Amino acid sequence: QQKIELADIVIAAVGIPGLIKGSWIKPGAIVIDIGISRLDDGKIVGDVEFDVAKTRAGFITPVPGGVGPMTVATLMENTLLAQKLSIS
């Protein structure tokens, strides 16, 4: 918690819903939430308590709708690269 409260950039990729409380986010910080979890009610959430964090952060990625497409694109790119390397 103490390190997060001082951070200018927070990158969360743990997979524990709401692990990082929105009140811990330093005002103006950049928050990149990579974590994704499905709650018992079916709602998809990230590692960061989004509703509170968005009022403090200078920029925050939502879950869903944030970095997921970039993750898929990078996975596809790396798969193609691995295939090219395997035949050279």
PDB file of C-alpha atoms in Angstrom:
ATOM      1  CA  GLN A   1       0.000   0.000   0.000  1.00  0.00           C
ATOM      2  CA  GLN A   2       2.730   2.488   0.935  1.00  0.00           C
ATOM      3  CA  LYS A   3       4.551   2.022  -2.375  1.00  0.00           C
ATOM      4  CA  ILE A   4       1.330   2.421  -4.369  1.00  0.00           C
ATOM      5  CA  GLU A   5       0.466   5.648  -2.550  1.00  0.00           C
ATOM      6  CA  LEU A   6       3.809   7.117  -3.697  1.00  0.00           C
ATOM      7  CA  ALA A   7       3.765   5.767  -7.256  1.00  0.00           C
ATOM      8  CA  ASP A   8       3.373   7.986 -10.320  1.00  0.00           C
ATOM      9  CA  ILE A   9       2.591   4.877 -12.396  1.00  0.00           C
ATOM     10  CA  VAL A  10       0.741   1.798 -11.118  1.00  0.00           C
ATOM     11  CA  ILE A  11       0.589  -1.373 -13.212  1.00  0.00           C
ATOM     12  CA  ALA A  12      -1.635  -4.066 -11.711  1.00  0.00           C
ATOM     13  CA  ALA A  13      -1.534  -7.616 -13.070  1.00  0.00           C
ATOM     14  CA  VAL A  14      -2.391  -9.914 -10.169  1.00  0.00           C
ATOM     15  CA  GLY A  15      -5.856 -11.304 -10.878  1.00  0.00           C
ATOM     16  CA  ILE A  16      -7.327 -10.433  -7.475  1.00  0.00           C
ATOM     17  CA  PRO A  17     -10.458  -8.290  -7.783  1.00  0.00           C
ATOM     18  CA  GLY A  18     -10.138  -4.903  -6.079  1.00  0.00           C
ATOM     19  CA  LEU A  19      -6.766  -5.711  -4.520  1.00  0.00           C
ATOM     20  CA  ILE A  20      -5.616  -2.119  -5.020  1.00  0.00           C
ATOM     21  CA  LYS A  21      -7.964   0.286  -3.288  1.00  0.00           C
ATOM     22  CA  GLY A  22      -8.856   3.434  -5.183  1.00  0.00           C
ATOM     23  CA  SER A  23      -7.971   5.563  -2.171  1.00  0.00           C
ATOM     24  CA  TRP A  24      -4.356   4.348  -2.423  1.00  0.00           C
ATOM     25  CA  ILE A  25      -3.895   5.970  -5.851  1.00  0.00           C
ATOM     26  CA  LYS A  26      -1.790   9.120  -5.800  1.00  0.00           C
ATOM     27  CA  PRO A  27      -3.673  12.050  -7.345  1.00  0.00           C
ATOM     28  CA  GLY A  28      -2.696  12.365 -11.008  1.00  0.00           C
ATOM     29  CA  ALA A  29      -1.078   8.913 -11.190  1.00  0.00           C
ATOM     30  CA  ILE A  30      -1.291   6.731 -14.289  1.00  0.00           C
ATOM     31  CA  VAL A  31      -3.023   3.410 -13.573  1.00  0.00           C
ATOM     32  CA  ILE A  32      -2.802   0.478 -15.976  1.00  0.00           C
ATOM     33  CA  ASP A  33      -5.008  -2.387 -14.811  1.00  0.00           C
ATOM     34  CA  ILE A  34      -4.126  -5.621 -16.587  1.00  0.00           C
ATOM     35  CA  GLY A  35      -5.820  -7.932 -14.075  1.00  0.00           C
ATOM     36  CA  ILE A  36      -9.162  -9.444 -15.004  1.00  0.00           C
ATOM     37  CA  SER A  37     -11.535 -11.458 -12.835  1.00  0.00           C
ATOM     38  CA  ARG A  38     -15.181 -12.479 -12.959  1.00  0.00           C
ATOM     39  CA  LEU A  39     -17.173 -11.959  -9.773  1.00  0.00           C
ATOM     40  CA  ASP A  40     -19.865 -14.385  -8.590  1.00  0.00           C
ATOM     41  CA  ASP A  41     -22.537 -12.099 -10.057  1.00  0.00           C
ATOM     42  CA  GLY A  42     -20.839 -12.323 -13.487  1.00  0.00           C
ATOM     43  CA  LYS A  43     -19.378  -8.810 -13.463  1.00  0.00           C
ATOM     44  CA  ILE A  44     -15.850  -8.524 -14.904  1.00  0.00           C
ATOM     45  CA  VAL A  45     -13.478  -6.369 -12.854  1.00  0.00           C
ATOM     46  CA  GLY A  46      -9.786  -5.589 -12.577  1.00  0.00           C
ATOM     47  CA  ASP A  47      -7.282  -5.538  -9.742  1.00  0.00           C
ATOM     48  CA  VAL A  48      -7.903  -1.838  -9.060  1.00  0.00           C
ATOM     49  CA  GLU A  49     -11.024  -0.482  -7.346  1.00  0.00           C
ATOM     50  CA  PHE A  50     -11.999   1.448 -10.478  1.00  0.00           C
ATOM     51  CA  ASP A  51     -14.839   3.728  -9.338  1.00  0.00           C
ATOM     52  CA  VAL A  52     -12.752   5.376  -6.616  1.00  0.00           C
ATOM     53  CA  ALA A  53      -9.432   5.228  -8.493  1.00  0.00           C
ATOM     54  CA  LYS A  54     -10.853   7.034 -11.551  1.00  0.00           C
ATOM     55  CA  THR A  55     -11.580  10.088  -9.392  1.00  0.00           C
ATOM     56  CA  ARG A  56      -7.923  10.269  -8.308  1.00  0.00           C
ATOM     57  CA  ALA A  57      -5.925   9.020 -11.296  1.00  0.00           C
ATOM     58  CA  GLY A  58      -4.785  11.253 -14.130  1.00  0.00           C
ATOM     59  CA  PHE A  59      -5.359   8.289 -16.461  1.00  0.00           C
ATOM     60  CA  ILE A  60      -6.744   4.811 -15.803  1.00  0.00           C
ATOM     61  CA  THR A  61      -7.502   1.850 -18.050  1.00  0.00           C
ATOM     62  CA  PRO A  62     -10.922   0.283 -17.476  1.00  0.00           C
ATOM     63  CA  VAL A  63     -11.652  -3.428 -17.137  1.00  0.00           C
ATOM     64  CA  PRO A  64     -13.142  -4.589 -19.419  1.00  0.00           C
ATOM     65  CA  GLY A  65     -12.310  -2.324 -22.334  1.00  0.00           C
ATOM     66  CA  GLY A  66      -8.739  -1.448 -21.461  1.00  0.00           C
ATOM     67  CA  VAL A  67      -5.551  -3.281 -22.398  1.00  0.00           C
ATOM     68  CA  GLY A  68      -7.193  -6.566 -23.456  1.00  0.00           C
ATOM     69  CA  PRO A  69      -7.046  -5.891 -27.215  1.00  0.00           C
ATOM     70  CA  MET A  70      -3.341  -5.006 -26.951  1.00  0.00           C
ATOM     71  CA  THR A  71      -2.717  -8.246 -25.064  1.00  0.00           C
ATOM     72  CA  VAL A  72      -4.387 -10.260 -27.830  1.00  0.00           C
ATOM     73  CA  ALA A  73      -2.502  -8.376 -30.574  1.00  0.00           C
ATOM     74  CA  THR A  74       0.836  -8.948 -28.833  1.00  0.00           C
ATOM     75  CA  LEU A  75       0.055 -12.646 -28.376  1.00  0.00           C
ATOM     76  CA  MET A  76      -0.729 -12.957 -32.088  1.00  0.00           C
ATOM     77  CA  GLU A  77       2.458 -11.083 -33.021  1.00  0.00           C
ATOM     78  CA  ASN A  78       4.593 -13.311 -30.789  1.00  0.00           C
ATOM     79  CA  THR A  79       2.924 -16.459 -32.152  1.00  0.00           C
ATOM     80  CA  LEU A  80       3.773 -15.417 -35.721  1.00  0.00           C
ATOM     81  CA  LEU A  81       7.339 -14.577 -34.719  1.00  0.00           C
ATOM     82  CA  ALA A  82       7.752 -17.967 -33.026  1.00  0.00           C
ATOM     83  CA  GLN A  83       6.462 -19.701 -36.152  1.00  0.00           C
ATOM     84  CA  LYS A  84       8.881 -17.756 -38.380  1.00  0.00           C
ATOM     85  CA  LEU A  85      11.803 -18.588 -36.102  1.00  0.00           C
ATOM     86  CA  SER A  86      10.866 -22.274 -36.039  1.00  0.00           C
ATOM     87  CA  ILE A  87      11.211 -22.612 -39.832  1.00  0.00           C
ATOM     88  CA  SER A  88      14.397 -20.572 -40.260  1.00  0.00           C
TER      89      SER A  88
END
